[in-house]
Amino acid sequence: MSGYLISVDQSTQGTKALLFNDKGQLMQRTDLPHEQIINEEGWVSHDADEIYANTLGVIRNLVEAAGINKDEVKGLAISNQRETSVMWDRLTGQPLAKAIVWQCARATAITERPAIVKETEYIESRTGLKLSPYFSAAKISWLLENVPGAGEKAARHEVCHGTIDSYLVFRLTDGQAYRTDYSNASRTMLFDIFDLKWNEKICDLFGIDVANMPEVTDSNAVYGYTTCGGFFNTPIPICGVLGDSHAALFGQNCRRVGETKTTYGTGSSIMMNIGKTPVKSTHGVVTSLAWSCNGTAEYVLEGNLNYTGATITWLKTDMELIQSAAETEALAEAAHRDDDLYLVPAFTGLGAPYWDSHAKAAVVGMDRTTRKAEFVRAALESIAYQISDVIFAMTQDAHIRLGQLNVDGGPTRNKYLMQFQSDIIGTKVVVPDAEELSGIGAAYMGGMALGLWGDEVFDNIGHTTYVPKMPPARRDSKLAGWKKAVERVLQ
């Protein structure tokens, strides 16, 4: 089948559209940012209606920039920021409130209610996830309790609520399809990853009517058809829907047991493919679904970090220490080699493997010789340290020795960070020559399902490899210092 496929990657900072030809080669990219809404209480929100408008906008801009015949577009794939929770009117499709972003901890009090805390073990045993406001359950519960009229609408089954993918599918199909995929469902803390259905007991605990949840659909299924707001003359299928981290895992071709990837974004997701049999973590990471294709589900171990790329944004926007992220590489190289300054970026608590939503950020080891270069390097290195904590936990859970770490995301352009990451985990780090692995992964899956291409599509991506150079004694010393710094911020 000849033609083109469009992939939309709806991320925390903005929305991207990617155009692929019939060989799966990336031809064009367009982007639109959306507002990051942060109030005086530190709540983080997005305008879901703005996100939908930007989705239509990037698709139109993409086709026009590429100069292709829009009638040759054969399908649309979607990857999306996960856990971010939206509630909208089932009849009009309009959001009933601002979306609660995955970073936002406003629903912490809900997860601390005695009736819910009492069921912590049950929740973890069925969903694979730690009880945390990070996941969608408490966010949806907060919306139902705090948005005027939402409870009454929910009782009449006039609301929809879920992750960004389900919202976009609903809007793009003019309300004809209310669906989510298995990867996104597994990140809500409402989905039983063993029985592969919404768990009614857990939904009840959070005051959520399971009848109002979306239908869970194979990641490589056709979700519905869209004209993208009337842009296309003939409706095209939406096929290949995945949470962004799962899509990146697929795009990295980590389809075999033990293969692992890290996505460096605003936060980071570290994932290890563990195949068709789930493994329960005892070291602070979580078990999720990788995806489900053609009726077969596969699992991952995963750790999530709130502040990785966002730490560099903090340096730039809030601390005003740098003008752009690109400056961090040269500053890190210029810092004193023997400096042992650590930044623990627990700005909204710590994620995996510590799961302490009350932890506060700290700088440890500062002395009179500390300058901007050392501070920036500590911020950069904090990304690698946090990722190493998660990787070490995964390898213990899965009893797998990591052969290499596949990485993606904007920060992978930073040579200092990539070399330090390789040094601190003691294995090679493989960086693809493409940045948009989330959008690519969803596109590859959708295109394979639609018959546009086969496994050969993965050959389109080249790689750069970093190997460990740090002496083992220095590596052990650096890791020990990091552990001590983290211990200081844990509550």
CSV table of C-alpha atoms in Angstrom, one decimal:
chain,number,residue,atom,x,y,z
A,1,MET,CA,0.0,0.0,0.0
A,2,SER,CA,1.5,3.3,-1.0
A,3,GLY,CA,0.7,6.6,0.7
A,4,TYR,CA,1.6,8.5,3.9
A,5,LEU,CA,0.9,8.1,7.6
A,6,ILE,CA,0.7,10.9,10.2
A,7,SER,CA,1.7,10.4,13.8
A,8,VAL,CA,0.6,12.9,16.5
A,9,ASP,CA,2.8,13.0,19.6
A,10,GLN,CA,0.9,14.9,22.3
A,11,SER,CA,3.5,15.6,25.0
A,12,THR,CA,3.7,17.6,28.2
A,13,GLN,CA,5.1,20.7,26.5
A,14,GLY,CA,3.4,20.7,23.2
A,15,THR,CA,2.0,18.7,20.3
A,16,LYS,CA,4.0,17.3,17.3
A,17,ALA,CA,2.8,15.9,14.0
A,18,LEU,CA,5.2,13.6,12.0
A,19,LEU,CA,4.8,12.6,8.4
A,20,PHE,CA,6.0,9.2,7.2
A,21,ASN,CA,6.2,7.9,3.7
A,22,ASP,CA,5.3,4.4,2.6
A,23,LYS,CA,8.8,3.1,3.7
A,24,GLY,CA,8.3,4.4,7.2
A,25,GLN,CA,10.8,7.2,6.7
A,26,LEU,CA,10.2,10.5,8.6
A,27,MET,CA,9.6,13.2,6.0
A,28,GLN,CA,8.4,16.3,7.9
A,29,ARG,CA,7.6,17.5,11.5
A,30,THR,CA,5.5,20.4,12.8
A,31,ASP,CA,5.0,21.6,16.4
A,32,LEU,CA,2.8,23.8,18.5
A,33,PRO,CA,3.3,24.5,22.2
A,34,HIS,CA,0.5,24.8,24.7
A,35,GLU,CA,0.3,26.8,27.9
A,36,GLN,CA,1.8,25.3,31.2
A,37,ILE,CA,-0.7,26.5,33.8
A,38,ILE,CA,0.8,26.6,37.3
A,39,ASN,CA,-1.0,28.3,40.1
A,40,GLU,CA,0.2,29.7,43.4
A,41,GLU,CA,-0.4,26.3,45.0
A,42,GLY,CA,1.9,24.6,42.5
A,43,TRP,CA,-0.9,22.8,40.7
A,44,VAL,CA,0.0,21.9,37.2
A,45,SER,CA,-2.8,22.0,34.5
A,46,HIS,CA,-3.3,22.0,30.8
A,47,ASP,CA,-6.2,23.3,28.7
A,48,ALA,CA,-7.5,20.2,26.9
A,49,ASP,CA,-9.4,22.2,24.4
A,50,GLU,CA,-6.2,24.0,23.4
A,51,ILE,CA,-4.5,20.6,23.1
A,52,TYR,CA,-7.2,19.4,20.7
A,53,ALA,CA,-7.1,22.6,18.7
A,54,ASN,CA,-3.3,22.3,18.4
A,55,THR,CA,-3.7,18.6,17.3
A,56,LEU,CA,-5.8,19.7,14.4
A,57,GLY,CA,-3.4,22.6,13.8
A,58,VAL,CA,-0.2,20.6,13.6
A,59,ILE,CA,-1.8,18.0,11.2
A,60,ARG,CA,-2.9,20.8,8.8
A,61,ASN,CA,0.4,22.6,9.1
A,62,LEU,CA,2.2,19.3,8.4
A,63,VAL,CA,0.4,18.5,5.2
A,64,GLU,CA,0.7,22.0,3.9
A,65,ALA,CA,4.4,22.2,4.8
A,66,ALA,CA,5.1,18.9,3.1
A,67,GLY,CA,3.2,19.9,0.0
A,68,ILE,CA,1.6,16.4,-0.3
A,69,ASN,CA,-1.9,15.5,-1.6
A,70,LYS,CA,-3.9,15.0,1.6
A,71,ASP,CA,-5.9,12.3,0.0
A,72,GLU,CA,-2.8,10.1,0.1
A,73,VAL,CA,-2.7,10.1,3.9
A,74,LYS,CA,-3.8,6.5,4.9
A,75,GLY,CA,-3.9,6.7,8.7
A,76,LEU,CA,-3.3,8.6,11.9
A,77,ALA,CA,-1.4,7.2,14.9
A,78,ILE,CA,-1.3,8.8,18.4
A,79,SER,CA,1.2,8.8,21.2
A,80,ASN,CA,0.4,10.8,24.3
A,81,GLN,CA,1.6,12.1,27.7
A,82,ARG,CA,0.3,9.6,30.2
A,83,GLU,CA,-1.5,9.9,33.6
A,84,THR,CA,-2.6,13.4,32.7
A,85,SER,CA,-6.3,13.3,33.3
A,86,VAL,CA,-9.1,14.9,31.5
A,87,MET,CA,-12.9,15.1,32.2
A,88,TRP,CA,-15.3,16.2,29.5
A,89,ASP,CA,-19.0,16.3,28.6
A,90,ARG,CA,-20.1,13.1,26.8
A,91,LEU,CA,-22.7,15.0,24.8
A,92,THR,CA,-20.7,18.0,23.7
A,93,GLY,CA,-17.1,16.8,23.9
A,94,GLN,CA,-16.1,20.0,25.8
A,95,PRO,CA,-13.7,19.7,28.8
A,96,LEU,CA,-15.4,20.4,32.1
A,97,ALA,CA,-12.2,21.6,33.7
A,98,LYS,CA,-8.5,22.0,33.0
A,99,ALA,CA,-6.7,18.7,32.7
A,100,ILE,CA,-4.6,17.7,35.7
A,101,VAL,CA,-1.0,17.1,34.5
A,102,TRP,CA,0.9,14.0,35.5
A,103,GLN,CA,3.4,16.1,37.5
A,104,CYS,CA,0.6,17.6,39.7
A,105,ALA,CA,0.3,16.3,43.3
A,106,ARG,CA,-2.9,18.1,44.2
A,107,ALA,CA,-4.8,14.8,44.8
A,108,THR,CA,-2.3,13.6,47.4
A,109,ALA,CA,-4.9,13.9,50.2
A,110,ILE,CA,-7.2,11.5,48.3
A,111,THR,CA,-4.6,8.7,48.3
A,112,GLU,CA,-4.1,9.3,52.0
A,113,ARG,CA,-7.7,8.6,53.0
A,114,PRO,CA,-7.9,5.7,55.4
A,115,ALA,CA,-10.3,3.7,53.3
A,116,ILE,CA,-7.9,3.9,50.4
A,117,VAL,CA,-4.7,3.4,52.4
A,118,LYS,CA,-6.3,0.3,53.9
A,119,GLU,CA,-6.5,-1.2,50.4
A,120,THR,CA,-2.9,-0.3,49.4
A,121,GLU,CA,-1.8,-3.9,49.1
A,122,TYR,CA,-4.8,-4.8,47.0
A,123,ILE,CA,-4.4,-1.9,44.7
A,124,GLU,CA,-0.7,-2.7,44.1
A,125,SER,CA,-1.5,-6.4,43.6
A,126,ARG,CA,-4.1,-5.8,40.9
A,127,THR,CA,-2.7,-2.7,39.1
A,128,GLY,CA,1.0,-3.3,39.5
A,129,LEU,CA,1.3,0.3,40.6
A,130,LYS,CA,2.3,2.0,43.9
A,131,LEU,CA,-0.5,4.0,45.6
A,132,SER,CA,0.3,7.5,44.5
A,133,PRO,CA,-1.3,10.7,43.3
A,134,TYR,CA,1.0,10.4,40.3
A,135,PHE,CA,-1.4,8.0,38.6
A,136,SER,CA,-4.8,9.0,37.1
A,137,ALA,CA,-7.1,7.4,39.7
A,138,ALA,CA,-6.8,10.2,42.3
A,139,LYS,CA,-6.7,12.9,39.6
A,140,ILE,CA,-10.0,11.7,38.2
A,141,SER,CA,-11.5,11.4,41.7
A,142,TRP,CA,-10.3,15.0,42.4
A,143,LEU,CA,-12.1,16.3,39.3
A,144,LEU,CA,-15.3,14.5,40.1
A,145,GLU,CA,-15.3,15.9,43.6
A,146,ASN,CA,-14.2,19.5,42.9
A,147,VAL,CA,-15.6,20.5,39.5
A,148,PRO,CA,-19.1,22.0,40.0
A,149,GLY,CA,-21.8,19.6,38.7
A,150,ALA,CA,-19.4,16.9,37.7
A,151,GLY,CA,-20.7,14.4,40.3
A,152,GLU,CA,-24.3,14.9,39.1
A,153,LYS,CA,-23.3,14.5,35.4
A,154,ALA,CA,-21.3,11.4,36.3
A,155,ALA,CA,-24.4,9.8,38.0
A,156,ARG,CA,-26.3,10.4,34.8
A,157,HIS,CA,-23.4,8.9,32.7
A,158,GLU,CA,-23.0,12.3,31.0
A,159,VAL,CA,-19.2,12.5,31.6
A,160,CYS,CA,-16.2,10.9,30.1
A,161,HIS,CA,-12.8,10.9,31.9
A,162,GLY,CA,-9.5,9.4,31.2
A,163,THR,CA,-6.1,10.0,29.7
A,164,ILE,CA,-5.3,12.3,26.8
A,165,ASP,CA,-5.5,9.5,24.2
A,166,SER,CA,-9.1,8.8,25.0
A,167,TYR,CA,-10.0,12.5,24.9
A,168,LEU,CA,-8.3,13.0,21.5
A,169,VAL,CA,-9.9,9.8,20.0
A,170,PHE,CA,-13.3,11.0,21.2
A,171,ARG,CA,-12.9,14.5,19.8
A,172,LEU,CA,-11.3,13.4,16.5
A,173,THR,CA,-14.2,10.9,15.9
A,174,ASP,CA,-16.8,13.4,16.9
A,175,GLY,CA,-17.8,11.3,19.9
A,176,GLN,CA,-18.2,8.1,18.0
A,177,ALA,CA,-15.3,6.3,19.7
A,178,TYR,CA,-14.7,6.5,23.5
A,179,ARG,CA,-11.6,4.3,23.8
A,180,THR,CA,-8.2,4.0,25.4
A,181,ASP,CA,-5.4,1.5,24.7
A,182,TYR,CA,-4.0,-1.0,27.2
A,183,SER,CA,-0.7,0.9,27.8
A,184,ASN,CA,-2.6,4.0,28.9
A,185,ALA,CA,-5.2,2.1,30.9
A,186,SER,CA,-2.4,0.4,32.8
A,187,ARG,CA,-1.2,3.8,34.1
A,188,THR,CA,-4.5,4.9,35.6
A,189,MET,CA,-4.2,2.7,38.8
A,190,LEU,CA,-7.8,1.6,37.9
A,191,PHE,CA,-7.0,-1.2,35.5
A,192,ASP,CA,-6.4,-4.8,36.5
A,193,ILE,CA,-3.3,-5.8,34.5
A,194,PHE,CA,-3.9,-9.5,35.2
A,195,ASP,CA,-7.6,-9.7,34.4
A,196,LEU,CA,-7.2,-7.0,31.7
A,197,LYS,CA,-10.2,-5.0,32.6
A,198,TRP,CA,-11.3,-2.0,34.8
A,199,ASN,CA,-11.3,-3.1,38.4
A,200,GLU,CA,-14.7,-2.2,39.9
A,201,LYS,CA,-13.5,-2.4,43.5
A,202,ILE,CA,-10.7,0.1,42.9
A,203,CYS,CA,-12.9,2.4,40.9
A,204,ASP,CA,-15.4,2.4,43.7
A,205,LEU,CA,-12.7,3.3,46.2
A,206,PHE,CA,-12.0,6.4,44.2
A,207,GLY,CA,-15.6,7.3,43.7
A,208,ILE,CA,-15.5,6.4,40.0
A,209,ASP,CA,-18.3,4.6,38.1
A,210,VAL,CA,-16.7,2.0,35.9
A,211,ALA,CA,-19.5,2.5,33.4
A,212,ASN,CA,-18.0,6.0,32.7
A,213,MET,CA,-14.6,4.6,31.8
A,214,PRO,CA,-13.5,4.2,28.2
A,215,GLU,CA,-13.4,0.9,26.3
A,216,VAL,CA,-9.9,-0.6,26.4
A,217,THR,CA,-8.7,-1.5,22.9
A,218,ASP,CA,-5.6,-3.2,21.4
A,219,SER,CA,-2.9,-0.7,20.7
A,220,ASN,CA,-2.7,-1.7,17.0
A,221,ALA,CA,-6.5,-1.8,16.5
A,222,VAL,CA,-8.5,0.7,14.4
A,223,TYR,CA,-10.0,3.1,17.0
A,224,GLY,CA,-12.3,4.9,14.6
A,225,TYR,CA,-12.2,7.2,11.7
A,226,THR,CA,-11.5,11.0,11.5
A,227,THR,CA,-11.5,13.8,9.0
A,228,CYS,CA,-9.5,15.9,11.6
A,229,GLY,CA,-12.2,18.5,11.9
A,230,GLY,CA,-13.1,18.4,8.2
A,231,PHE,CA,-9.6,18.7,6.9
A,232,PHE,CA,-9.5,15.4,5.1
A,233,ASN,CA,-12.1,14.8,2.3
A,234,THR,CA,-12.4,11.1,3.3
A,235,PRO,CA,-12.2,9.8,6.9
A,236,ILE,CA,-8.9,8.1,7.7
A,237,PRO,CA,-8.4,5.3,10.4
A,238,ILE,CA,-6.9,6.1,13.8
A,239,CYS,CA,-4.6,3.1,14.3
A,240,GLY,CA,-1.6,2.8,16.6
A,241,VAL,CA,-2.4,4.4,19.9
A,242,LEU,CA,0.1,4.2,22.8
A,243,GLY,CA,1.3,6.1,25.8
A,244,ASP,CA,4.4,8.0,24.8
A,245,SER,CA,6.9,5.9,26.8
A,246,HIS,CA,5.4,2.6,25.5
A,247,ALA,CA,5.5,4.0,22.0
A,248,ALA,CA,9.2,4.9,22.5
A,249,LEU,CA,9.9,1.3,23.7
A,250,PHE,CA,8.3,0.0,20.5
A,251,GLY,CA,10.1,2.6,18.3
A,252,GLN,CA,13.4,1.5,19.9
A,253,ASN,CA,12.5,-2.0,18.7
A,254,CYS,CA,12.7,-3.2,22.4
A,255,ARG,CA,10.3,-6.1,21.6
A,256,ARG,CA,12.3,-8.8,23.3
A,257,VAL,CA,12.5,-9.7,27.0
A,258,GLY,CA,15.2,-7.7,28.8
A,259,GLU,CA,15.4,-4.9,26.3
A,260,THR,CA,15.3,-1.6,28.1
A,261,LYS,CA,14.9,2.1,27.1
A,262,THR,CA,14.8,5.4,28.8
A,263,THR,CA,12.9,8.4,27.5
A,264,TYR,CA,14.4,11.7,28.5
A,265,GLY,CA,11.7,14.3,28.5
A,266,THR,CA,10.2,16.7,31.0
A,267,GLY,CA,10.3,13.7,33.3
A,268,SER,CA,11.7,10.3,32.4
A,269,SER,CA,10.3,6.8,31.9
A,270,ILE,CA,12.6,3.8,32.2
A,271,MET,CA,11.1,0.6,30.8
A,272,MET,CA,12.2,-3.0,30.6
A,273,ASN,CA,10.3,-5.4,28.4
A,274,ILE,CA,9.5,-8.5,30.5
A,275,GLY,CA,7.3,-10.3,28.0
A,276,LYS,CA,4.0,-12.0,28.4
A,277,THR,CA,4.4,-12.9,32.1
A,278,PRO,CA,4.2,-10.1,34.6
A,279,VAL,CA,6.9,-9.7,37.3
A,280,LYS,CA,5.9,-8.1,40.6
A,281,SER,CA,8.5,-5.6,41.7
A,282,THR,CA,10.0,-5.7,45.2
A,283,HIS,CA,12.5,-2.9,44.6
A,284,GLY,CA,10.3,0.2,44.1
A,285,VAL,CA,9.4,0.1,40.4
A,286,VAL,CA,6.1,-0.8,39.0
A,287,THR,CA,4.6,-3.4,36.6
A,288,SER,CA,2.6,-2.1,33.6
A,289,LEU,CA,1.5,-3.3,30.3
A,290,ALA,CA,3.8,-2.6,27.3
A,291,TRP,CA,0.9,-2.9,24.9
A,292,SER,CA,-1.6,-5.4,23.6
A,293,CYS,CA,-1.5,-6.3,19.9
A,294,ASN,CA,-3.8,-8.7,18.2
A,295,GLY,CA,-5.3,-9.8,21.5
A,296,THR,CA,-1.9,-10.6,23.2
A,297,ALA,CA,-0.7,-8.4,26.1
A,298,GLU,CA,3.0,-7.9,27.0
A,299,TYR,CA,4.4,-6.4,30.2
A,300,VAL,CA,7.1,-4.0,31.4
A,301,LEU,CA,8.8,-3.0,34.5
A,302,GLU,CA,8.8,0.8,34.7
A,303,GLY,CA,10.1,3.6,36.9
A,304,ASN,CA,9.0,7.2,36.4
A,305,LEU,CA,10.8,10.4,37.4
A,306,ASN,CA,9.1,13.8,37.7
A,307,TYR,CA,12.1,16.0,37.1
A,308,THR,CA,14.8,15.2,34.5
A,309,GLY,CA,14.5,17.6,31.5
A,310,ALA,CA,12.3,19.8,33.7
A,311,THR,CA,15.4,20.3,36.0
A,312,ILE,CA,17.2,21.9,33.1
A,313,THR,CA,14.1,24.1,32.4
A,314,TRP,CA,14.2,25.1,36.1
A,315,LEU,CA,17.9,26.2,35.6
A,316,LYS,CA,16.9,28.3,32.7
A,317,THR,CA,13.5,29.8,33.6
A,318,ASP,CA,13.5,30.0,37.3
A,319,MET,CA,17.1,30.2,38.4
A,320,GLU,CA,18.2,32.1,35.2
A,321,LEU,CA,21.6,30.3,35.3
A,322,ILE,CA,21.6,29.4,31.6
A,323,GLN,CA,20.0,30.9,28.4
A,324,SER,CA,19.4,27.5,26.8
A,325,ALA,CA,19.7,23.8,27.6
A,326,ALA,CA,22.6,23.6,25.0
A,327,GLU,CA,24.8,25.5,27.4
A,328,THR,CA,24.8,22.7,30.1
A,329,GLU,CA,27.2,20.5,28.2
A,330,ALA,CA,30.1,23.1,28.1
A,331,LEU,CA,29.4,24.2,31.7
A,332,ALA,CA,29.5,20.6,32.9
A,333,GLU,CA,32.8,20.0,31.1
A,334,ALA,CA,34.3,23.2,32.7
A,335,ALA,CA,33.3,22.2,36.2
A,336,HIS,CA,36.0,21.0,38.7
A,337,ARG,CA,36.6,17.3,38.2
A,338,ASP,CA,36.9,16.6,41.9
A,339,ASP,CA,33.7,18.4,42.9
A,340,ASP,CA,31.1,16.2,44.6
A,341,LEU,CA,28.1,18.5,44.5
A,342,TYR,CA,24.7,16.8,44.3
A,343,LEU,CA,21.3,18.2,43.4
A,344,VAL,CA,18.3,16.1,44.3
A,345,PRO,CA,15.4,17.6,42.2
A,346,ALA,CA,12.5,16.5,44.4
A,347,PHE,CA,10.5,19.6,43.5
A,348,THR,CA,7.2,17.7,43.6
A,349,GLY,CA,8.4,14.7,45.6
A,350,LEU,CA,10.4,11.7,44.4
A,351,GLY,CA,9.1,9.0,42.1
A,352,ALA,CA,10.6,5.6,41.5
A,353,PRO,CA,12.1,3.8,43.4
A,354,TYR,CA,11.5,6.0,46.5
A,355,TRP,CA,7.8,7.1,46.0
A,356,ASP,CA,7.9,9.9,48.5
A,357,SER,CA,5.5,12.6,47.5
A,358,HIS,CA,6.5,14.8,50.5
A,359,ALA,CA,10.3,14.9,49.7
A,360,LYS,CA,11.8,18.3,49.1
A,361,ALA,CA,14.5,19.3,46.7
A,362,ALA,CA,18.0,19.8,48.1
A,363,VAL,CA,21.6,20.7,47.2
A,364,VAL,CA,24.2,18.7,49.0
A,365,GLY,CA,27.9,19.2,49.2
A,366,MET,CA,28.1,22.9,48.3
A,367,ASP,CA,31.3,24.8,49.5
A,368,ARG,CA,33.0,28.1,48.8
A,369,THR,CA,34.4,26.8,45.5
A,370,THR,CA,31.0,26.0,44.1
A,371,ARG,CA,30.3,28.1,41.0
A,372,LYS,CA,27.7,28.1,38.3
A,373,ALA,CA,29.5,25.4,36.4
A,374,GLU,CA,29.4,23.0,39.3
A,375,PHE,CA,25.8,23.7,40.0
A,376,VAL,CA,24.7,23.1,36.4
A,377,ARG,CA,26.7,19.9,36.3
A,378,ALA,CA,25.1,18.7,39.5
A,379,ALA,CA,21.7,19.4,37.9
A,380,LEU,CA,22.7,17.5,34.7
A,381,GLU,CA,24.1,14.6,36.6
A,382,SER,CA,21.0,14.3,38.8
A,383,ILE,CA,19.2,13.1,35.6
A,384,ALA,CA,21.6,10.2,35.2
A,385,TYR,CA,21.6,9.3,38.9
A,386,GLN,CA,17.8,9.1,39.1
A,387,ILE,CA,17.8,6.8,36.0
A,388,SER,CA,20.5,4.6,37.4
A,389,ASP,CA,18.4,4.1,40.6
A,390,VAL,CA,15.5,2.8,38.6
A,391,ILE,CA,17.7,0.6,36.3
A,392,PHE,CA,19.4,-1.1,39.3
A,393,ALA,CA,16.0,-1.8,40.8
A,394,MET,CA,14.7,-3.3,37.6
A,395,THR,CA,17.6,-5.6,37.1
A,396,GLN,CA,17.2,-7.0,40.6
A,397,ASP,CA,13.5,-7.6,40.1
A,398,ALA,CA,13.8,-9.2,36.7
A,399,HIS,CA,17.1,-11.0,37.4
A,400,ILE,CA,18.4,-9.7,34.1
A,401,ARG,CA,21.8,-8.2,33.5
A,402,LEU,CA,21.4,-5.1,31.4
A,403,GLY,CA,23.2,-5.5,28.1
A,404,GLN,CA,22.7,-1.9,26.9
A,405,LEU,CA,20.4,1.0,27.6
A,406,ASN,CA,18.5,2.4,24.6
A,407,VAL,CA,17.7,6.1,25.1
A,408,ASP,CA,15.6,8.8,23.4
A,409,GLY,CA,14.5,12.4,23.9
A,410,GLY,CA,16.0,15.9,23.5
A,411,PRO,CA,18.5,15.6,26.4
A,412,THR,CA,20.2,12.7,24.6
A,413,ARG,CA,21.9,15.3,22.4
A,414,ASN,CA,24.0,16.3,25.4
A,415,LYS,CA,27.2,14.3,25.0
A,416,TYR,CA,28.3,14.9,28.6
A,417,LEU,CA,25.0,13.5,30.0
A,418,MET,CA,25.1,10.5,27.7
A,419,GLN,CA,28.7,9.7,28.7
A,420,PHE,CA,28.0,10.2,32.3
A,421,GLN,CA,24.9,8.0,32.0
A,422,SER,CA,27.0,5.2,30.5
A,423,ASP,CA,29.7,5.6,33.2
A,424,ILE,CA,27.3,5.6,36.2
A,425,ILE,CA,25.3,2.5,35.1
A,426,GLY,CA,28.4,0.7,33.8
A,427,THR,CA,27.1,-0.4,30.4
A,428,LYS,CA,26.8,1.1,26.9
A,429,VAL,CA,24.2,3.7,26.1
A,430,VAL,CA,22.7,3.6,22.6
A,431,VAL,CA,21.4,6.9,21.1
A,432,PRO,CA,19.2,6.7,17.9
A,433,ASP,CA,19.8,9.3,15.2
A,434,ALA,CA,16.1,10.2,15.5
A,435,GLU,CA,14.6,12.2,18.4
A,436,GLU,CA,10.9,11.6,18.0
A,437,LEU,CA,10.8,8.0,19.2
A,438,SER,CA,7.4,8.3,20.8
A,439,GLY,CA,5.8,9.5,17.6
A,440,ILE,CA,7.9,7.1,15.6
A,441,GLY,CA,6.9,4.1,17.7
A,442,ALA,CA,3.2,4.8,17.4
A,443,ALA,CA,3.6,5.3,13.6
A,444,TYR,CA,5.5,2.1,13.2
A,445,MET,CA,2.9,0.1,15.0
A,446,GLY,CA,0.0,1.8,13.2
A,447,GLY,CA,1.7,1.4,9.8
A,448,MET,CA,2.4,-2.3,10.4
A,449,ALA,CA,-1.2,-2.9,11.3
A,450,LEU,CA,-2.5,-1.0,8.2
A,451,GLY,CA,-0.1,-2.9,5.9
A,452,LEU,CA,2.1,0.1,5.0
A,453,TRP,CA,5.3,-1.7,6.1
A,454,GLY,CA,6.8,-4.6,8.0
A,455,ASP,CA,9.7,-5.2,10.5
A,456,GLU,CA,12.1,-3.7,8.0
A,457,VAL,CA,10.9,-0.3,9.1
A,458,PHE,CA,13.2,-0.4,12.2
A,459,ASP,CA,16.2,-0.3,9.8
A,460,ASN,CA,15.4,3.3,9.1
A,461,ILE,CA,17.1,4.4,12.4
A,462,GLY,CA,20.9,4.6,12.9
A,463,HIS,CA,22.6,4.9,16.3
A,464,THR,CA,25.5,6.4,18.3
A,465,THR,CA,27.0,4.3,21.2
A,466,TYR,CA,28.6,5.5,24.4
A,467,VAL,CA,30.7,3.1,26.5
A,468,PRO,CA,31.8,3.4,30.1
A,469,LYS,CA,35.1,5.2,30.8
A,470,MET,CA,34.9,6.1,34.5
A,471,PRO,CA,37.2,4.1,36.8
A,472,PRO,CA,35.0,1.7,38.9
A,473,ALA,CA,36.3,3.1,42.2
A,474,ARG,CA,35.2,6.6,41.1
A,475,ARG,CA,31.9,5.3,39.9
A,476,ASP,CA,31.2,3.6,43.3
A,477,SER,CA,32.2,6.8,45.2
A,478,LYS,CA,29.9,9.0,43.1
A,479,LEU,CA,27.0,6.6,43.5
A,480,ALA,CA,27.6,6.4,47.3
A,481,GLY,CA,27.5,10.2,47.5
A,482,TRP,CA,24.2,10.3,45.6
A,483,LYS,CA,22.6,7.8,47.9
A,484,LYS,CA,23.6,9.9,50.9
A,485,ALA,CA,22.1,13.0,49.3
A,486,VAL,CA,18.8,11.2,48.6
A,487,GLU,CA,18.6,10.0,52.1
A,488,ARG,CA,18.6,13.6,53.3
A,489,VAL,CA,15.5,14.5,51.5
A,490,LEU,CA,13.4,11.4,52.2
A,491,GLN,CA,10.7,12.0,54.8
